[in-house]
Every structure is written in structure tokens, then in C-alpha cells.
PDB file of C-alpha atoms in Angstrom:
ATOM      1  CA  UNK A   1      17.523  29.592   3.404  1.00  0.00           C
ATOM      2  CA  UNK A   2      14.162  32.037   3.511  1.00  0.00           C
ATOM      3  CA  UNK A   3      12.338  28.912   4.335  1.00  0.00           C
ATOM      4  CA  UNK A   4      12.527  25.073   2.804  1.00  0.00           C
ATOM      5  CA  UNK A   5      12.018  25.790  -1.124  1.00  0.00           C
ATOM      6  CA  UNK A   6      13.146  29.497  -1.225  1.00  0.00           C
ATOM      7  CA  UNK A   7      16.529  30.452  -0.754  1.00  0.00           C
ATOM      8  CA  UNK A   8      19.562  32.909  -1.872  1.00  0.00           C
ATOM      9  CA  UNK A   9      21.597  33.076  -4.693  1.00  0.00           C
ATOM     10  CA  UNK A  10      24.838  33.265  -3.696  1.00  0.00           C
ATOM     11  CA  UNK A  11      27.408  35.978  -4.035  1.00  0.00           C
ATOM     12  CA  UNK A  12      24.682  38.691  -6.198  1.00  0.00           C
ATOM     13  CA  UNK A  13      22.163  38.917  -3.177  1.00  0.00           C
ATOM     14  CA  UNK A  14      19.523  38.042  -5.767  1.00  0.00           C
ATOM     15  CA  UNK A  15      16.317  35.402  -4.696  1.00  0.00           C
ATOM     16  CA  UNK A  16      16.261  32.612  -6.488  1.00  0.00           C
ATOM     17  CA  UNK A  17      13.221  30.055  -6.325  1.00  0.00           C
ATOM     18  CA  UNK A  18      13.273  26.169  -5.889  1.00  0.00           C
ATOM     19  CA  UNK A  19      11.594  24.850  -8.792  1.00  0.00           C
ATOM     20  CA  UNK A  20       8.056  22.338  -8.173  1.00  0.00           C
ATOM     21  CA  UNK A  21       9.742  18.812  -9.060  1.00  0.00           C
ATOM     22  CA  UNK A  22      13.300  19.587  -6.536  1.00  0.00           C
ATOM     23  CA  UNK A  23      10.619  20.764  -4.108  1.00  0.00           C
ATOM     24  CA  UNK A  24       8.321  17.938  -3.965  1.00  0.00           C
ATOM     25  CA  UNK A  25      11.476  15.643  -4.460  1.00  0.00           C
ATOM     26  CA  UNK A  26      12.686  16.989  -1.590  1.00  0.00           C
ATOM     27  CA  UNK A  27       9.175  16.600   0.470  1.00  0.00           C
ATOM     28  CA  UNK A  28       9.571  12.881  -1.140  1.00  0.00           C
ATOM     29  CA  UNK A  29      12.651  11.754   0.200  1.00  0.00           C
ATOM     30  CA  UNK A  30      11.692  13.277   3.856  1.00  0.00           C
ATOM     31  CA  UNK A  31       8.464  11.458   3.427  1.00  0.00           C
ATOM     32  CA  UNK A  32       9.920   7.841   2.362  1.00  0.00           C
ATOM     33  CA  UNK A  33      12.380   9.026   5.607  1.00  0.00           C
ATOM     34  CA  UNK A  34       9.480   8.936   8.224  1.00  0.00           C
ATOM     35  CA  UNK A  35      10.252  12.511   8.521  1.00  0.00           C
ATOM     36  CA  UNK A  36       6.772  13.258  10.626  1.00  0.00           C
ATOM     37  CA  UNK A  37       6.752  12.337  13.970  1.00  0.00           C
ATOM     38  CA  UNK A  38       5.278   8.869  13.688  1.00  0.00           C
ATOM     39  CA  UNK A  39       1.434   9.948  13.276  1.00  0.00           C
ATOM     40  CA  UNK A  40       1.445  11.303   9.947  1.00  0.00           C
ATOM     41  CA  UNK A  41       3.161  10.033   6.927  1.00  0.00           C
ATOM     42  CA  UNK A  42       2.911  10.944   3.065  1.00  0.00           C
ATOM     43  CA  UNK A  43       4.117   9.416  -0.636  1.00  0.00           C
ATOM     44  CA  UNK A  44       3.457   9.100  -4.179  1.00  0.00           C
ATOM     45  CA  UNK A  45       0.485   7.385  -4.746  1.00  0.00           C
ATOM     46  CA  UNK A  46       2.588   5.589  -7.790  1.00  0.00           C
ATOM     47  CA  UNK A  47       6.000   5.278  -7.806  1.00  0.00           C
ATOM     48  CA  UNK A  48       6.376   6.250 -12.101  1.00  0.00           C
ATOM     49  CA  UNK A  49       4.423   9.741 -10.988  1.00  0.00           C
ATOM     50  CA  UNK A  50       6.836  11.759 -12.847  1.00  0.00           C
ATOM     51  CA  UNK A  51       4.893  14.695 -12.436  1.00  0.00           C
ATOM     52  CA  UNK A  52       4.791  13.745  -8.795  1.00  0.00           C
ATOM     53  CA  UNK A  53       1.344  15.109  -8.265  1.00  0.00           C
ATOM     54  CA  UNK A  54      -0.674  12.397  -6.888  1.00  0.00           C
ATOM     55  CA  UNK A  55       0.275  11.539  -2.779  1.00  0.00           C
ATOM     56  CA  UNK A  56      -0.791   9.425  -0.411  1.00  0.00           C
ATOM     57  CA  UNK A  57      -1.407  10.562   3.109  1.00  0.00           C
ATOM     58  CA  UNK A  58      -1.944   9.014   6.725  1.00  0.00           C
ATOM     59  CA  UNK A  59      -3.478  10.372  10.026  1.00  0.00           C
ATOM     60  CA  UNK A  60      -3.158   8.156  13.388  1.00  0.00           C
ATOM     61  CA  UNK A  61      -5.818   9.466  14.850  1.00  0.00           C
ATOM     62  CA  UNK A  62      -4.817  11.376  17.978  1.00  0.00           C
ATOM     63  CA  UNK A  63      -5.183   9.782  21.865  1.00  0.00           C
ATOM     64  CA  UNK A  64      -7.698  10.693  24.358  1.00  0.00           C
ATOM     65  CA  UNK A  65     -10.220  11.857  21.197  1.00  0.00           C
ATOM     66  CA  UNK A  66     -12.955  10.138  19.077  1.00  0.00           C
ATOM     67  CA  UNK A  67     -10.383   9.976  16.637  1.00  0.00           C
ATOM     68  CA  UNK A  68      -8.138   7.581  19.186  1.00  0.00           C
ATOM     69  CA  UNK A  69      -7.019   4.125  17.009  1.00  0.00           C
ATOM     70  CA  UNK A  70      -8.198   5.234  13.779  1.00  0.00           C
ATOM     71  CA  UNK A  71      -5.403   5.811  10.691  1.00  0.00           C
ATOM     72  CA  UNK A  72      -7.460   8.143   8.270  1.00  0.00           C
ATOM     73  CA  UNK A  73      -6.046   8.051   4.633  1.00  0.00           C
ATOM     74  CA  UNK A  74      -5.907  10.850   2.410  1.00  0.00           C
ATOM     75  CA  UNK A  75      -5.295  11.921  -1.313  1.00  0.00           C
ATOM     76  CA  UNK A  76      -3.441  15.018  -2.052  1.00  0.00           C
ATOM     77  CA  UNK A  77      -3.168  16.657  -5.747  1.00  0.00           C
ATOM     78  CA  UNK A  78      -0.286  19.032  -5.604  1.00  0.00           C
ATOM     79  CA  UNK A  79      -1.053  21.015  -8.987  1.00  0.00           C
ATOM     80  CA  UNK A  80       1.280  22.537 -11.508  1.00  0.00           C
ATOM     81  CA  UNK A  81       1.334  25.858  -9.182  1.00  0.00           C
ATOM     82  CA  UNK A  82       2.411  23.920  -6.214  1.00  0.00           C
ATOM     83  CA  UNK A  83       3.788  25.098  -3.866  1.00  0.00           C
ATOM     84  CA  UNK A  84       2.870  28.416  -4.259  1.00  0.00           C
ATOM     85  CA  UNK A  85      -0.612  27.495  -4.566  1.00  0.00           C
ATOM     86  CA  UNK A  86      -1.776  25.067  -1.914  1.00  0.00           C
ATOM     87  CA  UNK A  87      -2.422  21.440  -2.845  1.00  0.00           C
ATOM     88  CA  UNK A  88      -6.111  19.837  -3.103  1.00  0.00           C
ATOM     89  CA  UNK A  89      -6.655  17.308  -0.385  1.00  0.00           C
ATOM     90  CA  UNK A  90      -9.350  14.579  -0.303  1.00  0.00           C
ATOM     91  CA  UNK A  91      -9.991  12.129   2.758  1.00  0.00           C
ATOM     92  CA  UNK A  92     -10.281   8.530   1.807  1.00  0.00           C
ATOM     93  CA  UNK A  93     -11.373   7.477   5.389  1.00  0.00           C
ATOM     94  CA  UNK A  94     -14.606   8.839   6.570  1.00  0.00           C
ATOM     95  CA  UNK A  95     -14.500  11.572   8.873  1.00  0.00           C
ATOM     96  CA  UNK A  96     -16.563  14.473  10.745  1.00  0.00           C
ATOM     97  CA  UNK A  97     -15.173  17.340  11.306  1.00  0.00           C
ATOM     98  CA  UNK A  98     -15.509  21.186   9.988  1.00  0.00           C
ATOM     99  CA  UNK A  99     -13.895  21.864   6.816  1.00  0.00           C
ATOM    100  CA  UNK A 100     -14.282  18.522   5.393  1.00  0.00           C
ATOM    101  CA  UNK A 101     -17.120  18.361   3.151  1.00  0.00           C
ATOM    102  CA  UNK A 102     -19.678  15.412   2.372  1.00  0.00           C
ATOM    103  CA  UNK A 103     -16.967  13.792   0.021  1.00  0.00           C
ATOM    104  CA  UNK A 104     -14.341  14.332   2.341  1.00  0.00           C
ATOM    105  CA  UNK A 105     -12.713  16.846   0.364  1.00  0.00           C
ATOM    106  CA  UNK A 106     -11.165  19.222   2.487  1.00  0.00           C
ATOM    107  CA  UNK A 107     -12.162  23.380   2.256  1.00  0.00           C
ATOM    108  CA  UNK A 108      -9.272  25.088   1.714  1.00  0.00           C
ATOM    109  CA  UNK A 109     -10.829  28.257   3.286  1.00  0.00           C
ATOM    110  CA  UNK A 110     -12.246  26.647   6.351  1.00  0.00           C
ATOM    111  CA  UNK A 111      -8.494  24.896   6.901  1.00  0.00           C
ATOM    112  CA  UNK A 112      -5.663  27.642   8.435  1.00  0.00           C
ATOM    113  CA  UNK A 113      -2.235  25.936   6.371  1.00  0.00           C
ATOM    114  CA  UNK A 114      -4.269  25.664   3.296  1.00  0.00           C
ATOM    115  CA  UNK A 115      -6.665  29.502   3.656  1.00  0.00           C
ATOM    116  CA  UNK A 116      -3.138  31.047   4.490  1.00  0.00           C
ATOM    117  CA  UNK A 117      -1.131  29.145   2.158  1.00  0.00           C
ATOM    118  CA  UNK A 118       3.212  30.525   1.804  1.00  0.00           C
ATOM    119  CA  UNK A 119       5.316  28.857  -0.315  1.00  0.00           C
ATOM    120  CA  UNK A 120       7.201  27.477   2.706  1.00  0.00           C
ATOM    121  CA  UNK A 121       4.311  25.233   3.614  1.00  0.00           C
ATOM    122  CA  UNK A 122       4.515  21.169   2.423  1.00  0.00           C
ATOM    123  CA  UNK A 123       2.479  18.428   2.580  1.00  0.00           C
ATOM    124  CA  UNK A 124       3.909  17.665   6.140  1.00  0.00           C
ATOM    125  CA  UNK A 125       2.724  20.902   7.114  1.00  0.00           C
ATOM    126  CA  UNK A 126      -1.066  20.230   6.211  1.00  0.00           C
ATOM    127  CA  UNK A 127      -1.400  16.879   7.443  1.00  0.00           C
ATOM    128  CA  UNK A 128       0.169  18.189  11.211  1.00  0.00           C
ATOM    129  CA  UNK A 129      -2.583  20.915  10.810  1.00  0.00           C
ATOM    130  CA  UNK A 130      -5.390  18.592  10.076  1.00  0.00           C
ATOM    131  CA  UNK A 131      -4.261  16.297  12.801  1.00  0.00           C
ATOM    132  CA  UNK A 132      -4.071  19.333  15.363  1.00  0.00           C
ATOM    133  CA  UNK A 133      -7.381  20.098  14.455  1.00  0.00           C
ATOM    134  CA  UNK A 134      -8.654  16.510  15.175  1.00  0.00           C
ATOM    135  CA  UNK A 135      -7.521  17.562  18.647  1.00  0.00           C
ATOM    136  CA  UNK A 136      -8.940  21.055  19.082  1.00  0.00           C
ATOM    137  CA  UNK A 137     -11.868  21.548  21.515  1.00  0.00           C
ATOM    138  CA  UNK A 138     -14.292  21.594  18.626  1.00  0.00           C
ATOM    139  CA  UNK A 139     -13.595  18.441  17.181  1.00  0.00           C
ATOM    140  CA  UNK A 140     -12.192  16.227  19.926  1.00  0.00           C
ATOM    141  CA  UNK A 141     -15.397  14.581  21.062  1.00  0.00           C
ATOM    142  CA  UNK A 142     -17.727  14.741  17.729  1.00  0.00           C
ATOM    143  CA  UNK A 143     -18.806  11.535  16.645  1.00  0.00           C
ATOM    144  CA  UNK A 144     -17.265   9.384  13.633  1.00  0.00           C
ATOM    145  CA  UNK A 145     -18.507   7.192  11.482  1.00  0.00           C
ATOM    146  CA  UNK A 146     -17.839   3.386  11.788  1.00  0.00           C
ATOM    147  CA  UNK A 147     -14.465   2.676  11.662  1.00  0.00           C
ATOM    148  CA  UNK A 148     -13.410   1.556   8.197  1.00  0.00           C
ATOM    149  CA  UNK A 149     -15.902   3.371   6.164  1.00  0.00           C
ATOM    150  CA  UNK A 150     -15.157   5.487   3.052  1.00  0.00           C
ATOM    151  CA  UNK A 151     -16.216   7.889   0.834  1.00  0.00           C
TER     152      UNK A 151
END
């Protein structure tokens, strides 16, 4: 495959496209799976989501950072153009950090996964890239608001 949700037809050499619901099926099943490393997961906000557009995403907040102990939830749209447009992503949990706006919805321009969207990209991939940014230099140390809070 040319990268999870692309792939190539078999025997003509032509490209053939994984359509949206086998795609976020797909990102479904590896989600229910635990398929992130243990400090991220991601699922259907409601199970009867047959358009399977509104998820559910969680951030352990990464060690040694003013992020350390905190799970930060999130809500992810993933449109009708999904995935090759990238999804909309709100935090739940209160949070300060650049590219996260005063009601926590995330910038997709000041965020690399989501400014440089490919189809390739899943939900997976944009909550490891928020959480890696939680980490960075910039954003390691800033201070958060009380634990618990919410926009």
C-alpha cells in the first residue's frame, strides 16, 4: 500500500482510493484496539455515529512537563472530505499552548499534521503530534490552568 487508505489496484497498475467510512472504520477498530502507545487514545463519541464523524480523543499529558498527570480530552469532527481534508479538533480540557485558541479549538495552520495535511495522516497521527508538541521546548514549562477545568 502507498500509505494506510491509498493503495493499488491489482493486476491494471491503476490507483484506487479507500473510501471515508472503510477508512475511519479502519482508524476505529485500531482505536477500540489501544493501537497508540498507551498515552493517546481515540473513538466515536456515540456508538450509532453512522457517519462516524464525531470522536473522542485523550492526551496523558507527557512526564517531566507542566502537562505531567493531566489526561486532556478532545473532540474531533472528521468532515465529509476526510481524510483528504484534515479533521477539526477541539480541546475539551483546558490547555495553554500555541495553536490552541481561547476555545480550545485547535489552528490548523499553526499545527504541522493538520497545516501539512496527506491523505495518509489519521486521527492517531494528530493526537501523537499534539502530544509531541506538549513536549517541545516551547511548551514544556508554560503554565496550565487548574487541573480539571474546561472550556
Amino acid at each position: 500500500m502507498a500509505g494506510k487508505g491509498a493503495g493499488i489496484g491489482q493486476g491494471s497498475g491503476s490507483q484506487y482510493v479507500v473510501p471515508r467510512n472503510f477508512r475511519l472504520l479502519e482508524e476505529l477498530e485500531e482505536g477500540q484496539k489501544g493501537g497508540g502507545d498507551g498515552t493517546i487514545s481515540w473513538g466515536l463519541e456515540k456508538a450509532d455515529d453512522m457517519k462516524l464523524e464525531l470522536w473522542n480523543g485523550s492526551i496523558m499529558g507527557p512526564p517531566r512537563t507542566s502537562h505531567e498527570n493531566r489526561i486532556y480530552s478532545l473532540r474531533i469532527v472528521c468532515g465529509s472530505n476526510y481524510p483528504d481534508d484534515p479533521p477539526d479538533v477541539w480541546f475539551i480540557s483546558k490547555i495553554h499552548m500555541p495553536g490552541v485558541n481561547e476555545q480550545g479549538r485547535v489552528e490548523k495552520n499553526d499545527i504541522p499534521t493538520l497545516k501539512q495535511w496527506q491523505r495518509c495522516y489519521t486521527i492517531k497521527t494528530v493526537l501523537m503530534d499534539l502530544r509531541r508538541l506538549m513536549e517541545s521546548k516551547t511548551n514544556r514549562k508554560t503554565a496550565q490552568p487548574p487541573e480539571g477545568t474546561t472550556y
